[in-house]
Amino acid sequence: MRVLVVGGGGREHSLCWAISASPLCDALYCAPGNAGIAQVATCIDIAAENVDAIVALAQKEKIDFVVIGPEGPLVLGLADKLRAAKIKCFGPSALAARLEGSKGFTKDLCAKYNIPTAAYSRFTEMEPALEYLRLQGAPIVVKADGLAAGKGVTVATTLDEAERAVRECLEANRFGDAGASVVIEAVLEGEEASFFALCDGETALPLLAAQDHKRVGDSDTGPNTGGMGAYSPAPVFTAEVHRQVMDRIIRPTLAAMTAEGSPFQGVLFAGLMIGPKGPQLIEFNTRFGDPECQVLMLRLKSDLLPALIASADGALKHFDLRWREETAITVVMAAEGYPGDYVKNTEIRGLDAAAQVDGVTIFHAGTKTEDGKILANGGRVLNVCAIGTDVRQARQRAYDAIARIDWPQGFCRSDIAWRALLKSTG
Ligand code: AMP
Ligand code: GLY
């Protein structure tokens, strides 16, 4: 079968890597892809959000199955347009992608169907929002309703900060339409984890949990990023937590979406707070996490492609996936300046030597090839991943590989998986 993966980051490299290993895959395309993806797929330079051009590409290349990586094209209705063109695809409809595209939609759904999440209220006007803030007091969380490239959430420790966040959305229009409505919610206490389930509208097939590191600096300091590293398994995600998340959050959400007339197909990514009240939902995403996907792909023993097809076909009921027991980790290497303005077009050397380290796989997140050289052209640039018998070994391998990478303008956090390491040593 002929497969097209949409996107061009580390998540899509890991998906292409897994799909290219499938005996079912005869030809693999990726739009736009990157220098690493080009090693396993034919890259076509079309932006993921250019949904009409993606549909045209799928038609031109007689693609049998499209796998949509990022949220942007999902919210823009790429899955709907592909299905209208009779092209099978993995990823939710625009209506189902509201679970990620509108925080207010998700909060209202949780309230209606009794899915555990932080207490909240929604506002489009300044005055009532400010009044609510004053009533609730700090700390408190302010969220732009729509997609805001990870910048729309403020966990405010003071009322001043919360008020500023509301003003940025409702008055200053910082996020455009995405911030024309805000959710204000209570702060949840506990430890965060990401959990993933493949869904076919009716059945949810649990994948794995992972933890990522959102802050740019060691010891979780500095500004938020798209994720500086991840690992799986996540020790906080016990079998009991898993059961609770499936019973109280994932299955009820799937049933709710069907009842609301927009069944969910694709991967449901629950951002969770695991605290004294059990797991609570922070937010849903409607795609794989980046960089969580990279560690999931390293732990997956089964063929990924039939599972994604079963999700698209409504055939997950009797499906099963097998996973490696080992720990997988990914350390993100980013370009100097990230998550602010970062340097571009700097050369990266030593990738082959780094990939020689036992258990190591390197996924590219923001690279291109020029005159036979690998150049960085994104904020997050490389995912140096490793698998090991435990978190200590996996982590050692990843950092050994990083030591072999010659890229003076790159940096990484030196403490990825510190929580898991702490737990493994007691
Ligand atoms: P989100 O974009 O909704 O994932 O939010 C980004 C980050 O903000 C999350 O990963 C959490 O660290 C934090 N966050 C969001 N909502 C809450 C909440 N209600 N309580 C505590 N932290 C939160
Ligand atoms: N790593 C978090 C995300 O993909 O949203």
CSV table of N, CA, C and O in Angstrom, one decimal, residues 302-374:
chain,number,residue,atom,x,y,z
A,302,SER,N,4.9,-4.4,17.8
A,302,SER,CA,4.0,-4.8,16.7
A,302,SER,C,4.2,-3.9,15.5
A,302,SER,O,4.8,-2.8,15.6
A,303,ASP,N,3.6,-4.3,14.4
A,303,ASP,CA,3.5,-3.4,13.2
A,303,ASP,C,2.5,-2.3,13.5
A,303,ASP,O,1.4,-2.5,13.8
A,304,LEU,N,3.0,-1.0,13.3
A,304,LEU,CA,2.1,0.1,13.6
A,304,LEU,C,1.0,0.3,12.6
A,304,LEU,O,-0.1,0.6,12.9
A,305,LEU,N,1.4,0.0,11.3
A,305,LEU,CA,0.5,0.4,10.2
A,305,LEU,C,-0.9,-0.3,10.3
A,305,LEU,O,-1.9,0.4,10.2
A,306,PRO,N,-1.0,-1.6,10.5
A,306,PRO,CA,-2.3,-2.2,10.6
A,306,PRO,C,-3.1,-1.6,11.8
A,306,PRO,O,-4.4,-1.5,11.7
A,307,ALA,N,-2.5,-1.2,12.8
A,307,ALA,CA,-3.2,-0.6,14.0
A,307,ALA,C,-3.8,0.8,13.6
A,307,ALA,O,-5.0,1.1,13.9
A,308,LEU,N,-3.1,1.6,12.8
A,308,LEU,CA,-3.6,2.9,12.4
A,308,LEU,C,-4.7,2.6,11.4
A,308,LEU,O,-5.7,3.4,11.4
A,309,ILE,N,-4.6,1.6,10.5
A,309,ILE,CA,-5.6,1.3,9.6
A,309,ILE,C,-6.9,0.8,10.3
A,309,ILE,O,-8.0,1.2,10.0
A,310,ALA,N,-6.7,0.0,11.3
A,310,ALA,CA,-7.8,-0.5,12.1
A,310,ALA,C,-8.6,0.6,12.8
A,310,ALA,O,-9.8,0.6,12.9
A,311,SER,N,-7.8,1.6,13.2
A,311,SER,CA,-8.4,2.8,13.8
A,311,SER,C,-9.3,3.5,12.8
A,311,SER,O,-10.5,3.9,13.0
A,312,ALA,N,-8.8,3.7,11.6
A,312,ALA,CA,-9.6,4.4,10.5
A,312,ALA,C,-10.8,3.5,10.0
A,312,ALA,O,-11.8,4.1,9.6
A,313,ASP,N,-10.6,2.2,10.1
A,313,ASP,CA,-11.7,1.3,9.6
A,313,ASP,C,-12.7,0.9,10.7
A,313,ASP,O,-13.6,0.2,10.4
A,314,GLY,N,-12.6,1.4,11.9
A,314,GLY,CA,-13.5,1.0,13.0
A,314,GLY,C,-13.3,-0.4,13.4
A,314,GLY,O,-14.3,-1.1,13.7
A,315,ALA,N,-12.1,-0.9,13.3
A,315,ALA,CA,-11.8,-2.4,13.6
A,315,ALA,C,-10.9,-2.6,14.7
A,315,ALA,O,-10.1,-3.6,14.7
A,316,LEU,N,-10.9,-1.8,15.7
A,316,LEU,CA,-9.9,-1.9,16.8
A,316,LEU,C,-10.4,-3.0,17.9
A,316,LEU,O,-9.6,-3.3,18.7
A,317,LYS,N,-11.6,-3.4,17.8
A,317,LYS,CA,-12.2,-4.2,18.9
A,317,LYS,C,-11.3,-5.4,19.2
A,317,LYS,O,-11.1,-5.7,20.4
A,318,HIS,N,-10.9,-6.1,18.3
A,318,HIS,CA,-10.1,-7.3,18.6
A,318,HIS,C,-8.6,-7.1,18.3
A,318,HIS,O,-7.9,-8.1,18.1
A,319,PHE,N,-8.2,-5.9,18.3
A,319,PHE,CA,-6.8,-5.6,18.0
A,319,PHE,C,-6.0,-5.6,19.3
A,319,PHE,O,-6.4,-5.3,20.3
A,320,ASP,N,-4.7,-6.0,19.1
A,320,ASP,CA,-3.8,-6.0,20.2
A,320,ASP,C,-2.5,-5.5,19.8
A,320,ASP,O,-2.1,-5.7,18.6
A,321,LEU,N,-1.8,-4.9,20.7
A,321,LEU,CA,-0.4,-4.4,20.3
A,321,LEU,C,0.6,-4.9,21.4
A,321,LEU,O,0.2,-5.0,22.5
A,322,ARG,N,1.8,-5.2,20.9
A,322,ARG,CA,2.8,-5.7,21.9
A,322,ARG,C,3.9,-4.6,22.1
A,322,ARG,O,4.2,-3.9,21.1
A,323,TRP,N,4.3,-4.5,23.3
A,323,TRP,CA,5.3,-3.5,23.6
A,323,TRP,C,6.5,-4.1,24.3
A,323,TRP,O,6.5,-5.1,25.0
A,324,ARG,N,7.6,-3.4,24.1
A,324,ARG,CA,8.9,-3.8,24.8
A,324,ARG,C,8.8,-3.3,26.3
A,324,ARG,O,8.3,-2.2,26.5
A,325,GLU,N,9.3,-4.2,27.2
A,325,GLU,CA,9.2,-3.8,28.6
A,325,GLU,C,10.3,-2.8,28.9
A,325,GLU,O,10.2,-2.1,30.0
A,326,GLU,N,11.3,-2.6,28.1
A,326,GLU,CA,12.4,-1.7,28.4
A,326,GLU,C,11.9,-0.3,28.5
A,326,GLU,O,10.8,0.1,28.1
A,327,THR,N,12.8,0.6,29.0
A,327,THR,CA,12.5,2.0,29.0
A,327,THR,C,13.1,2.7,27.8
A,327,THR,O,14.2,2.4,27.3
A,328,ALA,N,12.3,3.6,27.2
A,328,ALA,CA,12.8,4.4,26.1
A,328,ALA,C,12.8,5.9,26.5
A,328,ALA,O,12.0,6.3,27.3
A,329,ILE,N,13.8,6.5,26.0
A,329,ILE,CA,14.0,8.0,26.4
A,329,ILE,C,14.3,8.7,25.1
A,329,ILE,O,14.8,8.2,24.2
A,330,THR,N,13.9,10.0,25.1
A,330,THR,CA,14.3,10.9,24.0
A,330,THR,C,14.8,12.2,24.6
A,330,THR,O,14.1,12.7,25.5
A,331,VAL,N,16.0,12.6,24.2
A,331,VAL,CA,16.5,13.9,24.6
A,331,VAL,C,16.4,14.9,23.4
A,331,VAL,O,17.0,14.5,22.3
A,332,VAL,N,15.8,16.0,23.5
A,332,VAL,CA,15.7,16.9,22.4
A,332,VAL,C,16.9,17.8,22.4
A,332,VAL,O,17.3,18.4,23.4
A,333,MET,N,17.5,17.9,21.2
A,333,MET,CA,18.5,18.9,21.0
A,333,MET,C,17.9,20.1,20.2
A,333,MET,O,17.3,19.9,19.2
A,334,ALA,N,18.0,21.3,20.8
A,334,ALA,CA,17.4,22.5,20.2
A,334,ALA,C,18.5,23.5,19.8
A,334,ALA,O,19.6,23.4,20.2
A,335,ALA,N,18.0,24.4,18.9
A,335,ALA,CA,19.0,25.4,18.4
A,335,ALA,C,19.0,26.6,19.5
A,335,ALA,O,18.0,27.0,20.0
A,336,GLU,N,20.3,27.1,19.7
A,336,GLU,CA,20.5,28.2,20.6
A,336,GLU,C,19.4,29.3,20.4
A,336,GLU,O,19.2,29.7,19.3
A,337,GLY,N,18.8,29.7,21.5
A,337,GLY,CA,17.8,30.7,21.5
A,337,GLY,C,16.4,30.2,21.7
A,337,GLY,O,15.5,30.8,22.2
A,338,TYR,N,16.2,28.9,21.3
A,338,TYR,CA,14.9,28.3,21.4
A,338,TYR,C,14.5,28.3,22.9
A,338,TYR,O,15.3,28.1,23.7
A,339,PRO,N,13.2,28.5,23.3
A,339,PRO,CA,12.0,28.7,22.4
A,339,PRO,C,11.8,30.2,21.9
A,339,PRO,O,10.8,30.4,21.4
A,340,GLY,N,12.8,31.1,22.1
A,340,GLY,CA,12.7,32.4,21.5
A,340,GLY,C,13.2,32.3,20.1
A,340,GLY,O,13.2,31.2,19.5
A,341,ASP,N,13.7,33.4,19.6
A,341,ASP,CA,14.3,33.4,18.2
A,341,ASP,C,15.6,32.5,18.3
A,341,ASP,O,16.4,32.7,19.2
A,342,TYR,N,15.7,31.7,17.4
A,342,TYR,CA,16.9,30.8,17.4
A,342,TYR,C,17.7,30.9,16.2
A,342,TYR,O,17.2,31.3,15.1
A,343,VAL,N,19.0,30.4,16.3
A,343,VAL,CA,19.9,30.4,15.1
A,343,VAL,C,19.4,29.4,14.1
A,343,VAL,O,18.9,28.3,14.5
A,344,LYS,N,19.7,29.7,12.8
A,344,LYS,CA,19.3,28.7,11.8
A,344,LYS,C,20.5,28.4,10.9
A,344,LYS,O,21.4,29.1,10.9
A,345,ASN,N,20.3,27.3,10.2
A,345,ASN,CA,21.3,26.9,9.1
A,345,ASN,C,22.7,26.6,9.6
A,345,ASN,O,23.7,26.9,9.0
A,346,THR,N,22.8,26.1,10.9
A,346,THR,CA,24.1,25.7,11.4
A,346,THR,C,24.3,24.3,11.1
A,346,THR,O,23.3,23.5,11.0
A,347,GLU,N,25.5,23.9,10.9
A,347,GLU,CA,25.8,22.5,10.5
A,347,GLU,C,25.9,21.6,11.7
A,347,GLU,O,26.5,21.9,12.7
A,348,ILE,N,25.3,20.4,11.5
A,348,ILE,CA,25.4,19.3,12.5
A,348,ILE,C,26.3,18.2,11.9
A,348,ILE,O,26.0,17.7,10.8
A,349,ARG,N,27.3,17.8,12.7
A,349,ARG,CA,28.1,16.7,12.3
A,349,ARG,C,28.1,15.6,13.4
A,349,ARG,O,27.7,15.8,14.5
A,350,GLY,N,28.5,14.4,13.0
A,350,GLY,CA,28.7,13.3,14.0
A,350,GLY,C,27.5,12.5,14.2
A,350,GLY,O,27.4,11.6,15.1
A,351,LEU,N,26.4,12.7,13.4
A,351,LEU,CA,25.2,11.9,13.6
A,351,LEU,C,25.4,10.4,13.4
A,351,LEU,O,24.8,9.6,14.1
A,352,ASP,N,26.2,10.0,12.4
A,352,ASP,CA,26.4,8.6,12.2
A,352,ASP,C,27.1,8.0,13.4
A,352,ASP,O,26.7,6.9,13.8
A,353,ALA,N,28.1,8.6,13.9
A,353,ALA,CA,28.9,8.1,15.0
A,353,ALA,C,27.9,8.0,16.2
A,353,ALA,O,27.9,7.0,17.0
A,354,ALA,N,27.1,9.0,16.4
A,354,ALA,CA,26.1,9.0,17.5
A,354,ALA,C,25.2,7.8,17.4
A,354,ALA,O,24.8,7.1,18.4
A,355,ALA,N,24.7,7.5,16.2
A,355,ALA,CA,23.7,6.5,16.0
A,355,ALA,C,24.3,5.1,16.2
A,355,ALA,O,23.6,4.1,16.3
A,356,GLN,N,25.7,5.0,16.3
A,356,GLN,CA,26.4,3.7,16.6
A,356,GLN,C,26.2,3.3,18.0
A,356,GLN,O,26.5,2.1,18.3
A,357,VAL,N,25.9,4.2,18.9
A,357,VAL,CA,25.8,3.8,20.3
A,357,VAL,C,24.7,2.8,20.5
A,357,VAL,O,23.6,3.0,19.9
A,358,ASP,N,25.0,1.7,21.2
A,358,ASP,CA,24.0,0.7,21.5
A,358,ASP,C,22.6,1.2,21.8
A,358,ASP,O,22.5,2.1,22.7
A,359,GLY,N,21.6,0.8,21.2
A,359,GLY,CA,20.2,1.1,21.6
A,359,GLY,C,19.8,2.5,21.1
A,359,GLY,O,18.6,2.9,21.5
A,360,VAL,N,20.6,3.2,20.4
A,360,VAL,CA,20.3,4.6,20.0
A,360,VAL,C,19.6,4.7,18.7
A,360,VAL,O,20.0,4.0,17.7
A,361,THR,N,18.6,5.5,18.6
A,361,THR,CA,18.0,5.9,17.3
A,361,THR,C,17.8,7.4,17.3
A,361,THR,O,17.4,8.0,18.3
A,362,ILE,N,18.2,8.0,16.2
A,362,ILE,CA,18.1,9.5,16.2
A,362,ILE,C,16.9,9.9,15.2
A,362,ILE,O,17.0,9.5,14.0
A,363,PHE,N,16.0,10.6,15.7
A,363,PHE,CA,14.9,11.2,14.8
A,363,PHE,C,15.2,12.7,14.6
A,363,PHE,O,15.6,13.4,15.6
A,364,HIS,N,15.0,13.1,13.4
A,364,HIS,CA,15.2,14.5,13.1
A,364,HIS,C,13.9,15.3,13.3
A,364,HIS,O,12.8,14.8,12.9
A,365,ALA,N,14.0,16.5,13.9
A,365,ALA,CA,12.8,17.3,14.1
A,365,ALA,C,12.8,18.5,13.2
A,365,ALA,O,11.8,18.9,12.7
A,366,GLY,N,14.0,19.1,13.1
A,366,GLY,CA,14.1,20.4,12.2
A,366,GLY,C,15.4,20.4,11.5
A,366,GLY,O,16.3,21.1,11.9
A,367,THR,N,15.5,19.7,10.4
A,367,THR,CA,16.8,19.6,9.7
A,367,THR,C,16.5,19.7,8.2
A,367,THR,O,15.4,19.4,7.8
A,368,LYS,N,17.5,20.1,7.5
A,368,LYS,CA,17.4,20.0,6.0
A,368,LYS,C,18.8,19.6,5.5
A,368,LYS,O,19.8,19.7,6.2
A,369,THR,N,18.9,19.1,4.3
A,369,THR,CA,20.1,18.8,3.7
A,369,THR,C,20.5,19.8,2.6
A,369,THR,O,19.7,20.3,1.9
A,370,GLU,N,21.8,20.3,2.7
A,370,GLU,CA,22.3,21.2,1.7
A,370,GLU,C,23.7,20.8,1.3
A,370,GLU,O,24.5,20.7,2.2
A,371,ASP,N,24.0,20.6,0.1
A,371,ASP,CA,25.4,20.2,-0.4
A,371,ASP,C,25.9,19.1,0.4
A,371,ASP,O,27.0,19.0,0.9
A,372,GLY,N,25.0,18.1,0.7
A,372,GLY,CA,25.5,16.9,1.5
A,372,GLY,C,25.6,17.1,2.9
A,372,GLY,O,26.0,16.2,3.7
A,373,LYS,N,25.4,18.4,3.4
A,373,LYS,CA,25.5,18.6,4.8
A,373,LYS,C,24.1,18.6,5.5
A,373,LYS,O,23.1,19.0,4.9
A,374,ILE,N,24.1,18.2,6.8
A,374,ILE,CA,22.8,18.3,7.5
A,374,ILE,C,22.8,19.7,8.3
A,374,ILE,O,23.8,20.0,9.0
